[in-house]
Amino acid sequence: MAALSKPETPEERQTRISKVIKALSWSFFLGVTALCTPLQVEPEIITKLYKGNLASAATAITSMSALAGLLEFALNPSMGSMSDVIGRRPFFIFGPLIVAVSNALVALQGGTSRNLVLLNAILRKAGATFGGSVATMAVLTDLCKGNEFSMNFSKVFGMAGFGVIMGPLAATTLQKMTGSSPRSVYLLTSLFALIQLYVNYNGIPETRQLITEEEEVTTAGATPTNTAKPLQFKGFVSPFAFTKLFTKTKELTKICLAASLPSFCEGKNINDLNILWLRNNAGLNPSDIGAVSNIFVVFFVVFFVVFCFSFFFLLFCCFFSS
């Protein structure tokens, strides 16, 4: 059996984790910056591509956001499961690479292709998620536990606020210097993604080990009947698998609620921004906005009822099947 590596001292471990956390913080900042750089100018670009038809532009923007959200909702669990098998680094590499290439293609084309601009918007959001929050959470989970996890989590994800400010500010400043061409904005977005790729490649190591040192001892001394096997990818993971978290313990349920409730506020803020954009650019009056809000509420209530019925029906089936 090969000799095991010498265990690192607490000081060496802390130094190693500090370097990774620093790289993660810069990576998260650059990822959010790249995501938000076209945020203010993209609605105007899309409106021009639809020749000033605000209704068609608003429909395209809404559909684009919905498709990106649906893609993330459907694939995030599977991507997390896959990272347990192939490691974390591929997501840190291919996430920003996709963002850089897609934005560079839009810039080279000139931002005049409607399909390319919309596809890029979806890939930019999905790539930023897969190579950002999903992979970052996995690395933090590998490295830290308890209070250490909470402190490092706040350090890394706190950089998102700076990225939200930096991206639109840089895009606006660049447009004032170079004109209103969308080419420069998408080139800047691609540049931010390439810098993130450089930081990820050089600063973030692989933290997921398929066989740890303790498991190596067990595996090396295992009898032929030992069933220890490397992790294998089990295929597509249902995006509704998160509902199982609410059926285990009261403590876990409280934690899940505390983690998920802030997302409702985030969705509320995004909806407010959309309403402001519709009022200022689409000429909607208060009664029109009220009608839109009522329609949204009706669909939300219907979806909520269907979701709750399906959830309790599954619980009922699981209870009686067991």
PDB file of C-alpha atoms in Angstrom:
ATOM      1  CA  MET A   1       0.000   0.000   0.000  1.00  0.00           C
ATOM      2  CA  ALA A   2       1.327   3.420  -0.899  1.00  0.00           C
ATOM      3  CA  ALA A   3       2.296   5.558   2.045  1.00  0.00           C
ATOM      4  CA  LEU A   4      -0.308   8.052   3.022  1.00  0.00           C
ATOM      5  CA  SER A   5       0.548  11.729   2.707  1.00  0.00           C
ATOM      6  CA  LYS A   6       1.589  13.515   5.873  1.00  0.00           C
ATOM      7  CA  PRO A   7      -1.426  15.135   7.565  1.00  0.00           C
ATOM      8  CA  GLU A   8      -1.299  18.923   7.297  1.00  0.00           C
ATOM      9  CA  THR A   9      -1.095  21.061  10.399  1.00  0.00           C
ATOM     10  CA  PRO A  10      -3.991  23.373  11.381  1.00  0.00           C
ATOM     11  CA  GLU A  11      -1.920  26.357  10.212  1.00  0.00           C
ATOM     12  CA  GLU A  12      -1.278  24.775   6.808  1.00  0.00           C
ATOM     13  CA  ARG A  13      -4.931  23.887   6.459  1.00  0.00           C
ATOM     14  CA  GLN A  14      -6.030  27.419   7.331  1.00  0.00           C
ATOM     15  CA  THR A  15      -3.565  28.907   4.850  1.00  0.00           C
ATOM     16  CA  ARG A  16      -4.757  26.575   2.100  1.00  0.00           C
ATOM     17  CA  ILE A  17      -8.431  27.317   2.742  1.00  0.00           C
ATOM     18  CA  SER A  18      -7.774  31.083   2.922  1.00  0.00           C
ATOM     19  CA  LYS A  19      -6.172  30.999  -0.535  1.00  0.00           C
ATOM     20  CA  VAL A  20      -9.123  29.095  -1.981  1.00  0.00           C
ATOM     21  CA  ILE A  21     -11.664  31.425  -0.333  1.00  0.00           C
ATOM     22  CA  LYS A  22      -9.851  34.441  -1.766  1.00  0.00           C
ATOM     23  CA  ALA A  23      -9.927  32.911  -5.248  1.00  0.00           C
ATOM     24  CA  LEU A  24     -13.603  31.978  -4.834  1.00  0.00           C
ATOM     25  CA  SER A  25     -14.433  35.545  -3.782  1.00  0.00           C
ATOM     26  CA  TRP A  26     -12.745  37.038  -6.839  1.00  0.00           C
ATOM     27  CA  SER A  27     -14.326  34.416  -9.069  1.00  0.00           C
ATOM     28  CA  PHE A  28     -17.813  35.104  -7.721  1.00  0.00           C
ATOM     29  CA  PHE A  29     -17.319  38.850  -8.089  1.00  0.00           C
ATOM     30  CA  LEU A  30     -16.182  38.512 -11.712  1.00  0.00           C
ATOM     31  CA  GLY A  31     -18.980  36.055 -12.521  1.00  0.00           C
ATOM     32  CA  VAL A  32     -21.697  38.355 -11.201  1.00  0.00           C
ATOM     33  CA  THR A  33     -20.031  41.326 -12.932  1.00  0.00           C
ATOM     34  CA  ALA A  34     -20.087  39.491 -16.268  1.00  0.00           C
ATOM     35  CA  LEU A  35     -23.709  38.512 -15.663  1.00  0.00           C
ATOM     36  CA  CYS A  36     -24.813  42.076 -14.909  1.00  0.00           C
ATOM     37  CA  THR A  37     -22.684  44.021 -17.410  1.00  0.00           C
ATOM     38  CA  PRO A  38     -25.316  43.977 -20.222  1.00  0.00           C
ATOM     39  CA  LEU A  39     -28.194  44.252 -17.722  1.00  0.00           C
ATOM     40  CA  GLN A  40     -29.082  47.892 -18.385  1.00  0.00           C
ATOM     41  CA  VAL A  41     -28.419  48.003 -22.126  1.00  0.00           C
ATOM     42  CA  GLU A  42     -29.779  44.600 -23.157  1.00  0.00           C
ATOM     43  CA  PRO A  43     -33.496  45.591 -23.050  1.00  0.00           C
ATOM     44  CA  GLU A  44     -32.720  48.518 -25.359  1.00  0.00           C
ATOM     45  CA  ILE A  45     -30.707  46.276 -27.693  1.00  0.00           C
ATOM     46  CA  ILE A  46     -33.515  43.721 -27.860  1.00  0.00           C
ATOM     47  CA  THR A  47     -36.082  46.479 -28.471  1.00  0.00           C
ATOM     48  CA  LYS A  48     -34.039  47.716 -31.428  1.00  0.00           C
ATOM     49  CA  LEU A  49     -33.829  44.168 -32.804  1.00  0.00           C
ATOM     50  CA  TYR A  50     -37.645  44.077 -32.733  1.00  0.00           C
ATOM     51  CA  LYS A  51     -37.708  47.418 -34.599  1.00  0.00           C
ATOM     52  CA  GLY A  52     -39.159  49.313 -31.663  1.00  0.00           C
ATOM     53  CA  ASN A  53     -42.038  46.905 -31.042  1.00  0.00           C
ATOM     54  CA  LEU A  54     -42.151  47.124 -27.256  1.00  0.00           C
ATOM     55  CA  ALA A  55     -44.722  44.352 -26.850  1.00  0.00           C
ATOM     56  CA  SER A  56     -42.609  41.867 -28.794  1.00  0.00           C
ATOM     57  CA  ALA A  57     -39.445  42.982 -26.999  1.00  0.00           C
ATOM     58  CA  ALA A  58     -41.073  42.606 -23.572  1.00  0.00           C
ATOM     59  CA  THR A  59     -42.315  39.137 -24.526  1.00  0.00           C
ATOM     60  CA  ALA A  60     -38.820  38.139 -25.673  1.00  0.00           C
ATOM     61  CA  ILE A  61     -37.175  39.438 -22.490  1.00  0.00           C
ATOM     62  CA  THR A  62     -39.692  37.632 -20.290  1.00  0.00           C
ATOM     63  CA  SER A  63     -39.389  34.386 -22.269  1.00  0.00           C
ATOM     64  CA  MET A  64     -35.603  34.632 -22.144  1.00  0.00           C
ATOM     65  CA  SER A  65     -35.584  34.962 -18.349  1.00  0.00           C
ATOM     66  CA  ALA A  66     -38.127  32.157 -17.984  1.00  0.00           C
ATOM     67  CA  LEU A  67     -36.120  29.775 -20.177  1.00  0.00           C
ATOM     68  CA  ALA A  68     -32.917  30.534 -18.273  1.00  0.00           C
ATOM     69  CA  GLY A  69     -34.684  29.938 -14.945  1.00  0.00           C
ATOM     70  CA  LEU A  70     -36.276  26.727 -16.226  1.00  0.00           C
ATOM     71  CA  LEU A  71     -32.915  25.468 -17.472  1.00  0.00           C
ATOM     72  CA  GLU A  72     -31.286  26.146 -14.103  1.00  0.00           C
ATOM     73  CA  PHE A  73     -34.196  24.631 -12.159  1.00  0.00           C
ATOM     74  CA  ALA A  74     -34.126  21.450 -14.243  1.00  0.00           C
ATOM     75  CA  LEU A  75     -30.353  20.943 -14.404  1.00  0.00           C
ATOM     76  CA  ASN A  76     -28.948  22.305 -11.130  1.00  0.00           C
ATOM     77  CA  PRO A  77     -29.592  19.085  -9.126  1.00  0.00           C
ATOM     78  CA  SER A  78     -28.081  16.957 -11.884  1.00  0.00           C
ATOM     79  CA  MET A  79     -25.069  19.262 -12.208  1.00  0.00           C
ATOM     80  CA  GLY A  80     -24.505  19.025  -8.461  1.00  0.00           C
ATOM     81  CA  SER A  81     -24.670  15.248  -8.627  1.00  0.00           C
ATOM     82  CA  MET A  82     -22.277  15.211 -11.566  1.00  0.00           C
ATOM     83  CA  SER A  83     -19.783  17.423  -9.707  1.00  0.00           C
ATOM     84  CA  ASP A  84     -19.605  14.732  -7.008  1.00  0.00           C
ATOM     85  CA  VAL A  85     -18.319  12.358  -9.672  1.00  0.00           C
ATOM     86  CA  ILE A  86     -16.173  14.386 -12.088  1.00  0.00           C
ATOM     87  CA  GLY A  87     -15.095  17.033  -9.593  1.00  0.00           C
ATOM     88  CA  ARG A  88     -15.675  20.759  -9.141  1.00  0.00           C
ATOM     89  CA  ARG A  89     -13.050  22.242 -11.451  1.00  0.00           C
ATOM     90  CA  PRO A  90     -14.780  21.406 -14.758  1.00  0.00           C
ATOM     91  CA  PHE A  91     -17.687  23.645 -13.759  1.00  0.00           C
ATOM     92  CA  PHE A  92     -15.334  26.482 -12.811  1.00  0.00           C
ATOM     93  CA  ILE A  93     -13.658  26.122 -16.210  1.00  0.00           C
ATOM     94  CA  PHE A  94     -16.544  25.540 -18.605  1.00  0.00           C
ATOM     95  CA  GLY A  95     -18.984  27.953 -16.903  1.00  0.00           C
ATOM     96  CA  PRO A  96     -17.045  31.171 -17.598  1.00  0.00           C
ATOM     97  CA  LEU A  97     -15.732  29.726 -20.864  1.00  0.00           C
ATOM     98  CA  ILE A  98     -19.292  29.411 -22.189  1.00  0.00           C
ATOM     99  CA  VAL A  99     -20.060  32.972 -21.069  1.00  0.00           C
ATOM    100  CA  ALA A 100     -16.883  34.321 -22.688  1.00  0.00           C
ATOM    101  CA  VAL A 101     -17.396  32.528 -26.005  1.00  0.00           C
ATOM    102  CA  SER A 102     -21.115  33.339 -26.351  1.00  0.00           C
ATOM    103  CA  ASN A 103     -20.605  37.045 -25.617  1.00  0.00           C
ATOM    104  CA  ALA A 104     -17.585  37.205 -27.915  1.00  0.00           C
ATOM    105  CA  LEU A 105     -19.672  35.727 -30.733  1.00  0.00           C
ATOM    106  CA  VAL A 106     -22.356  38.376 -30.215  1.00  0.00           C
ATOM    107  CA  ALA A 107     -19.698  41.112 -30.231  1.00  0.00           C
ATOM    108  CA  LEU A 108     -18.060  39.796 -33.402  1.00  0.00           C
ATOM    109  CA  GLN A 109     -21.441  39.523 -35.096  1.00  0.00           C
ATOM    110  CA  GLY A 110     -22.263  43.075 -34.044  1.00  0.00           C
ATOM    111  CA  GLY A 111     -25.294  42.376 -31.859  1.00  0.00           C
ATOM    112  CA  THR A 112     -27.687  42.520 -34.807  1.00  0.00           C
ATOM    113  CA  SER A 113     -28.819  38.890 -34.742  1.00  0.00           C
ATOM    114  CA  ARG A 114     -31.967  38.529 -32.651  1.00  0.00           C
ATOM    115  CA  ASN A 115     -31.592  34.785 -32.068  1.00  0.00           C
ATOM    116  CA  LEU A 116     -27.916  35.071 -31.128  1.00  0.00           C
ATOM    117  CA  VAL A 117     -28.549  37.884 -28.633  1.00  0.00           C
ATOM    118  CA  LEU A 118     -31.393  35.986 -26.956  1.00  0.00           C
ATOM    119  CA  LEU A 119     -29.464  32.707 -26.888  1.00  0.00           C
ATOM    120  CA  ASN A 120     -26.479  34.484 -25.385  1.00  0.00           C
ATOM    121  CA  ALA A 121     -28.653  35.954 -22.629  1.00  0.00           C
ATOM    122  CA  ILE A 122     -29.835  32.453 -21.675  1.00  0.00           C
ATOM    123  CA  LEU A 123     -26.323  30.958 -21.811  1.00  0.00           C
ATOM    124  CA  ARG A 124     -24.876  33.862 -19.825  1.00  0.00           C
ATOM    125  CA  LYS A 125     -27.325  33.332 -16.968  1.00  0.00           C
ATOM    126  CA  ALA A 126     -27.045  29.545 -16.995  1.00  0.00           C
ATOM    127  CA  GLY A 127     -23.242  29.590 -17.291  1.00  0.00           C
ATOM    128  CA  ALA A 128     -22.944  32.095 -14.454  1.00  0.00           C
ATOM    129  CA  THR A 129     -25.081  29.838 -12.254  1.00  0.00           C
ATOM    130  CA  PHE A 130     -23.373  26.519 -13.072  1.00  0.00           C
ATOM    131  CA  GLY A 131     -19.876  28.002 -12.844  1.00  0.00           C
ATOM    132  CA  GLY A 132     -20.770  30.326  -9.983  1.00  0.00           C
ATOM    133  CA  SER A 133     -23.179  29.617  -7.140  1.00  0.00           C
ATOM    134  CA  VAL A 134     -23.545  25.853  -7.794  1.00  0.00           C
ATOM    135  CA  ALA A 135     -19.814  25.088  -7.976  1.00  0.00           C
ATOM    136  CA  THR A 136     -18.937  27.595  -5.241  1.00  0.00           C
ATOM    137  CA  MET A 137     -21.368  26.053  -2.763  1.00  0.00           C
ATOM    138  CA  ALA A 138     -19.927  22.612  -3.526  1.00  0.00           C
ATOM    139  CA  VAL A 139     -16.365  23.783  -2.830  1.00  0.00           C
ATOM    140  CA  LEU A 140     -17.367  25.558   0.388  1.00  0.00           C
ATOM    141  CA  THR A 141     -19.097  22.370   1.537  1.00  0.00           C
ATOM    142  CA  ASP A 142     -15.941  20.368   0.783  1.00  0.00           C
ATOM    143  CA  LEU A 143     -13.666  22.718   2.699  1.00  0.00           C
ATOM    144  CA  CYS A 144     -15.629  24.082   5.646  1.00  0.00           C
ATOM    145  CA  LYS A 145     -18.022  23.003   8.355  1.00  0.00           C
ATOM    146  CA  GLY A 146     -20.090  24.798  10.987  1.00  0.00           C
ATOM    147  CA  ASN A 147     -19.158  28.384  11.854  1.00  0.00           C
ATOM    148  CA  GLU A 148     -16.231  28.296   9.444  1.00  0.00           C
ATOM    149  CA  PHE A 149     -18.636  27.552   6.603  1.00  0.00           C
ATOM    150  CA  SER A 150     -20.935  30.436   7.604  1.00  0.00           C
ATOM    151  CA  MET A 151     -18.086  32.948   7.757  1.00  0.00           C
ATOM    152  CA  ASN A 152     -16.561  31.931   4.430  1.00  0.00           C
ATOM    153  CA  PHE A 153     -19.994  31.744   2.802  1.00  0.00           C
ATOM    154  CA  SER A 154     -20.674  35.364   3.764  1.00  0.00           C
ATOM    155  CA  LYS A 155     -17.249  36.433   2.461  1.00  0.00           C
ATOM    156  CA  VAL A 156     -17.693  34.800  -0.932  1.00  0.00           C
ATOM    157  CA  PHE A 157     -21.350  35.544  -1.628  1.00  0.00           C
ATOM    158  CA  GLY A 158     -21.008  39.071  -0.244  1.00  0.00           C
ATOM    159  CA  MET A 159     -18.947  39.846  -3.360  1.00  0.00           C
ATOM    160  CA  ALA A 160     -22.108  39.501  -5.449  1.00  0.00           C
ATOM    161  CA  GLY A 161     -23.229  42.984  -4.356  1.00  0.00           C
ATOM    162  CA  PHE A 162     -20.045  44.539  -5.723  1.00  0.00           C
ATOM    163  CA  GLY A 163     -20.510  42.654  -8.989  1.00  0.00           C
ATOM    164  CA  VAL A 164     -24.073  43.930  -9.385  1.00  0.00           C
ATOM    165  CA  ILE A 165     -22.741  47.499  -9.038  1.00  0.00           C
ATOM    166  CA  MET A 166     -19.572  47.041 -11.070  1.00  0.00           C
ATOM    167  CA  GLY A 167     -21.082  45.405 -14.163  1.00  0.00           C
ATOM    168  CA  PRO A 168     -23.671  48.037 -15.191  1.00  0.00           C
ATOM    169  CA  LEU A 169     -21.340  50.868 -14.106  1.00  0.00           C
ATOM    170  CA  ALA A 170     -18.539  49.578 -16.336  1.00  0.00           C
ATOM    171  CA  ALA A 171     -20.928  49.077 -19.266  1.00  0.00           C
ATOM    172  CA  THR A 172     -22.386  52.589 -18.938  1.00  0.00           C
ATOM    173  CA  THR A 173     -18.922  54.172 -18.670  1.00  0.00           C
ATOM    174  CA  LEU A 174     -17.687  52.242 -21.700  1.00  0.00           C
ATOM    175  CA  GLN A 175     -20.693  53.256 -23.789  1.00  0.00           C
ATOM    176  CA  LYS A 176     -20.130  56.917 -22.960  1.00  0.00           C
ATOM    177  CA  MET A 177     -16.558  56.546 -24.196  1.00  0.00           C
ATOM    178  CA  THR A 178     -17.148  54.434 -27.308  1.00  0.00           C
ATOM    179  CA  GLY A 179     -20.751  55.178 -28.333  1.00  0.00           C
ATOM    180  CA  SER A 180     -23.965  53.190 -28.141  1.00  0.00           C
ATOM    181  CA  SER A 181     -22.797  50.152 -30.132  1.00  0.00           C
ATOM    182  CA  PRO A 182     -23.608  46.900 -28.280  1.00  0.00           C
ATOM    183  CA  ARG A 183     -20.353  45.391 -29.540  1.00  0.00           C
ATOM    184  CA  SER A 184     -18.263  47.042 -26.822  1.00  0.00           C
ATOM    185  CA  VAL A 185     -20.615  45.917 -24.013  1.00  0.00           C
ATOM    186  CA  TYR A 186     -20.506  42.274 -25.067  1.00  0.00           C
ATOM    187  CA  LEU A 187     -16.724  42.426 -25.519  1.00  0.00           C
ATOM    188  CA  LEU A 188     -16.434  43.784 -21.984  1.00  0.00           C
ATOM    189  CA  THR A 189     -18.661  40.973 -20.699  1.00  0.00           C
ATOM    190  CA  SER A 190     -16.476  38.421 -22.467  1.00  0.00           C
ATOM    191  CA  LEU A 191     -13.379  40.043 -20.944  1.00  0.00           C
ATOM    192  CA  PHE A 192     -14.771  39.755 -17.404  1.00  0.00           C
ATOM    193  CA  ALA A 193     -15.578  36.077 -18.049  1.00  0.00           C
ATOM    194  CA  LEU A 194     -12.046  35.424 -19.361  1.00  0.00           C
ATOM    195  CA  ILE A 195     -10.527  37.025 -16.257  1.00  0.00           C
ATOM    196  CA  GLN A 196     -12.794  34.827 -14.131  1.00  0.00           C
ATOM    197  CA  LEU A 197     -11.621  31.793 -16.108  1.00  0.00           C
ATOM    198  CA  TYR A 198      -7.988  32.745 -15.418  1.00  0.00           C
ATOM    199  CA  VAL A 199      -8.674  33.147 -11.682  1.00  0.00           C
ATOM    200  CA  ASN A 200     -10.543  29.839 -11.546  1.00  0.00           C
ATOM    201  CA  TYR A 201      -7.870  27.915 -13.427  1.00  0.00           C
ATOM    202  CA  ASN A 202      -4.978  29.188 -11.325  1.00  0.00           C
ATOM    203  CA  GLY A 203      -6.586  29.741  -7.932  1.00  0.00           C
ATOM    204  CA  ILE A 204      -9.264  27.097  -7.346  1.00  0.00           C
ATOM    205  CA  PRO A 205      -7.998  23.533  -6.879  1.00  0.00           C
ATOM    206  CA  GLU A 206     -10.021  20.365  -7.059  1.00  0.00           C
ATOM    207  CA  THR A 207     -11.583  19.883  -3.631  1.00  0.00           C
ATOM    208  CA  ARG A 208     -13.708  16.815  -4.268  1.00  0.00           C
ATOM    209  CA  GLN A 209     -11.702  13.630  -3.749  1.00  0.00           C
ATOM    210  CA  LEU A 210     -13.406  10.439  -4.920  1.00  0.00           C
ATOM    211  CA  ILE A 211     -11.509   8.397  -2.308  1.00  0.00           C
ATOM    212  CA  THR A 212     -10.280  10.123   0.855  1.00  0.00           C
ATOM    213  CA  GLU A 213      -7.292   8.974   2.873  1.00  0.00           C
ATOM    214  CA  GLU A 214      -9.504   7.217   5.426  1.00  0.00           C
ATOM    215  CA  GLU A 215     -11.410   5.466   2.642  1.00  0.00           C
ATOM    216  CA  GLU A 216      -8.095   4.540   0.998  1.00  0.00           C
ATOM    217  CA  VAL A 217      -7.036   2.626   4.112  1.00  0.00           C
ATOM    218  CA  THR A 218     -10.365   0.795   4.154  1.00  0.00           C
ATOM    219  CA  THR A 219     -10.240   0.058   0.446  1.00  0.00           C
ATOM    220  CA  ALA A 220      -6.627  -1.112   0.507  1.00  0.00           C
ATOM    221  CA  GLY A 221      -7.301  -3.561   3.318  1.00  0.00           C
ATOM    222  CA  ALA A 222     -10.686  -4.638   2.054  1.00  0.00           C
ATOM    223  CA  THR A 223     -11.564  -8.249   1.501  1.00  0.00           C
ATOM    224  CA  PRO A 224     -12.810  -9.384  -1.928  1.00  0.00           C
ATOM    225  CA  THR A 225     -16.377  -9.161  -0.600  1.00  0.00           C
ATOM    226  CA  ASN A 226     -16.059  -5.445   0.223  1.00  0.00           C
ATOM    227  CA  THR A 227     -18.656  -3.399  -1.657  1.00  0.00           C
ATOM    228  CA  ALA A 228     -16.777  -0.057  -1.574  1.00  0.00           C
ATOM    229  CA  LYS A 229     -16.960   1.562  -5.029  1.00  0.00           C
ATOM    230  CA  PRO A 230     -16.127   4.965  -6.487  1.00  0.00           C
ATOM    231  CA  LEU A 231     -19.049   7.333  -6.898  1.00  0.00           C
ATOM    232  CA  GLN A 232     -20.935   6.985 -10.159  1.00  0.00           C
ATOM    233  CA  PHE A 233     -23.209   9.460 -11.882  1.00  0.00           C
ATOM    234  CA  LYS A 234     -26.775   8.230 -11.488  1.00  0.00           C
ATOM    235  CA  GLY A 235     -28.224  10.256 -14.320  1.00  0.00           C
ATOM    236  CA  PHE A 236     -30.858  12.972 -14.266  1.00  0.00           C
ATOM    237  CA  VAL A 237     -31.925  14.124 -10.812  1.00  0.00           C
ATOM    238  CA  SER A 238     -35.489  15.353 -10.398  1.00  0.00           C
ATOM    239  CA  PRO A 239     -35.593  19.123  -9.741  1.00  0.00           C
ATOM    240  CA  PHE A 240     -38.371  18.418  -7.204  1.00  0.00           C
ATOM    241  CA  ALA A 241     -36.038  16.287  -5.091  1.00  0.00           C
ATOM    242  CA  PHE A 242     -35.577  19.270  -2.774  1.00  0.00           C
ATOM    243  CA  THR A 243     -39.044  18.575  -1.322  1.00  0.00           C
ATOM    244  CA  LYS A 244     -37.517  15.634   0.573  1.00  0.00           C
ATOM    245  CA  LEU A 245     -35.639  18.124   2.730  1.00  0.00           C
ATOM    246  CA  PHE A 246     -38.944  19.209   4.274  1.00  0.00           C
ATOM    247  CA  THR A 247     -39.846  15.672   5.330  1.00  0.00           C
ATOM    248  CA  LYS A 248     -36.840  14.796   7.514  1.00  0.00           C
ATOM    249  CA  THR A 249     -36.449  16.817  10.713  1.00  0.00           C
ATOM    250  CA  LYS A 250     -37.974  20.020  12.078  1.00  0.00           C
ATOM    251  CA  GLU A 251     -34.531  21.586  12.371  1.00  0.00           C
ATOM    252  CA  LEU A 252     -33.732  20.919   8.707  1.00  0.00           C
ATOM    253  CA  THR A 253     -37.142  22.251   7.665  1.00  0.00           C
ATOM    254  CA  LYS A 254     -36.497  25.505   9.534  1.00  0.00           C
ATOM    255  CA  ILE A 255     -33.080  25.867   7.942  1.00  0.00           C
ATOM    256  CA  CYS A 256     -34.507  25.276   4.443  1.00  0.00           C
ATOM    257  CA  LEU A 257     -37.233  27.852   5.027  1.00  0.00           C
ATOM    258  CA  ALA A 258     -34.735  30.403   6.329  1.00  0.00           C
ATOM    259  CA  ALA A 259     -32.539  29.845   3.270  1.00  0.00           C
ATOM    260  CA  SER A 260     -35.342  29.983   0.715  1.00  0.00           C
ATOM    261  CA  LEU A 261     -37.520  32.834   1.981  1.00  0.00           C
ATOM    262  CA  PRO A 262     -35.031  35.584   0.963  1.00  0.00           C
ATOM    263  CA  SER A 263     -35.461  34.416  -2.627  1.00  0.00           C
ATOM    264  CA  PHE A 264     -39.061  35.608  -2.505  1.00  0.00           C
ATOM    265  CA  CYS A 265     -37.808  39.129  -1.726  1.00  0.00           C
ATOM    266  CA  GLU A 266     -35.347  38.884  -4.612  1.00  0.00           C
ATOM    267  CA  GLY A 267     -38.162  37.845  -6.961  1.00  0.00           C
ATOM    268  CA  LYS A 268     -40.277  40.734  -5.677  1.00  0.00           C
ATOM    269  CA  ASN A 269     -37.468  43.203  -6.446  1.00  0.00           C
ATOM    270  CA  ILE A 270     -37.015  41.803  -9.948  1.00  0.00           C
ATOM    271  CA  ASN A 271     -40.762  42.042 -10.547  1.00  0.00           C
ATOM    272  CA  ASP A 272     -40.736  45.679  -9.382  1.00  0.00           C
ATOM    273  CA  LEU A 273     -37.938  46.471 -11.829  1.00  0.00           C
ATOM    274  CA  ASN A 274     -39.917  44.836 -14.638  1.00  0.00           C
ATOM    275  CA  ILE A 275     -42.993  46.893 -13.762  1.00  0.00           C
ATOM    276  CA  LEU A 276     -40.927  50.093 -13.764  1.00  0.00           C
ATOM    277  CA  TRP A 277     -39.512  49.194 -17.162  1.00  0.00           C
ATOM    278  CA  LEU A 278     -42.981  48.479 -18.552  1.00  0.00           C
ATOM    279  CA  ARG A 279     -44.333  51.772 -17.188  1.00  0.00           C
ATOM    280  CA  ASN A 280     -41.442  53.885 -18.458  1.00  0.00           C
ATOM    281  CA  ASN A 281     -40.878  52.206 -21.816  1.00  0.00           C
ATOM    282  CA  ALA A 282     -44.100  50.437 -22.791  1.00  0.00           C
ATOM    283  CA  GLY A 283     -46.494  53.260 -21.838  1.00  0.00           C
ATOM    284  CA  LEU A 284     -48.550  51.165 -19.434  1.00  0.00           C
ATOM    285  CA  ASN A 285     -50.862  53.103 -17.126  1.00  0.00           C
ATOM    286  CA  PRO A 286     -51.676  52.058 -13.522  1.00  0.00           C
ATOM    287  CA  SER A 287     -54.801  50.158 -14.566  1.00  0.00           C
ATOM    288  CA  ASP A 288     -52.795  48.131 -17.104  1.00  0.00           C
ATOM    289  CA  ILE A 289     -50.179  47.325 -14.479  1.00  0.00           C
ATOM    290  CA  GLY A 290     -52.944  46.299 -12.077  1.00  0.00           C
ATOM    291  CA  ALA A 291     -54.360  43.946 -14.699  1.00  0.00           C
ATOM    292  CA  VAL A 292     -50.913  42.408 -15.242  1.00  0.00           C
ATOM    293  CA  SER A 293     -50.496  41.971 -11.488  1.00  0.00           C
ATOM    294  CA  ASN A 294     -53.920  40.335 -11.167  1.00  0.00           C
ATOM    295  CA  ILE A 295     -53.143  37.888 -13.951  1.00  0.00           C
ATOM    296  CA  PHE A 296     -49.828  37.060 -12.268  1.00  0.00           C
ATOM    297  CA  VAL A 297     -51.530  36.474  -8.908  1.00  0.00           C
ATOM    298  CA  VAL A 298     -54.158  34.198 -10.478  1.00  0.00           C
ATOM    299  CA  PHE A 299     -51.525  32.058 -12.195  1.00  0.00           C
ATOM    300  CA  PHE A 300     -49.412  31.977  -9.020  1.00  0.00           C
ATOM    301  CA  VAL A 301     -52.370  30.800  -6.913  1.00  0.00           C
ATOM    302  CA  VAL A 302     -53.258  28.105  -9.463  1.00  0.00           C
ATOM    303  CA  PHE A 303     -49.661  26.899  -9.602  1.00  0.00           C
ATOM    304  CA  PHE A 304     -49.392  26.916  -5.802  1.00  0.00           C
ATOM    305  CA  VAL A 305     -52.577  24.869  -5.409  1.00  0.00           C
ATOM    306  CA  VAL A 306     -51.438  22.340  -8.023  1.00  0.00           C
ATOM    307  CA  PHE A 307     -47.993  22.123  -6.431  1.00  0.00           C
ATOM    308  CA  CYS A 308     -49.378  21.576  -2.922  1.00  0.00           C
ATOM    309  CA  PHE A 309     -51.835  18.951  -4.153  1.00  0.00           C
ATOM    310  CA  SER A 310     -49.050  17.099  -5.981  1.00  0.00           C
ATOM    311  CA  PHE A 311     -46.725  17.320  -2.980  1.00  0.00           C
ATOM    312  CA  PHE A 312     -49.232  15.960  -0.468  1.00  0.00           C
ATOM    313  CA  PHE A 313     -50.387  13.322  -2.937  1.00  0.00           C
ATOM    314  CA  LEU A 314     -46.792  12.084  -3.223  1.00  0.00           C
ATOM    315  CA  LEU A 315     -46.463  12.060   0.563  1.00  0.00           C
ATOM    316  CA  PHE A 316     -49.728  10.120   0.815  1.00  0.00           C
ATOM    317  CA  CYS A 317     -48.510   7.555  -1.742  1.00  0.00           C
ATOM    318  CA  CYS A 318     -45.117   7.188  -0.045  1.00  0.00           C
ATOM    319  CA  PHE A 319     -46.737   6.764   3.369  1.00  0.00           C
ATOM    320  CA  PHE A 320     -49.107   4.017   2.295  1.00  0.00           C
ATOM    321  CA  SER A 321     -46.597   2.298   0.025  1.00  0.00           C
ATOM    322  CA  SER A 322     -44.239   1.919   2.974  1.00  0.00           C
TER     323      SER A 322
END
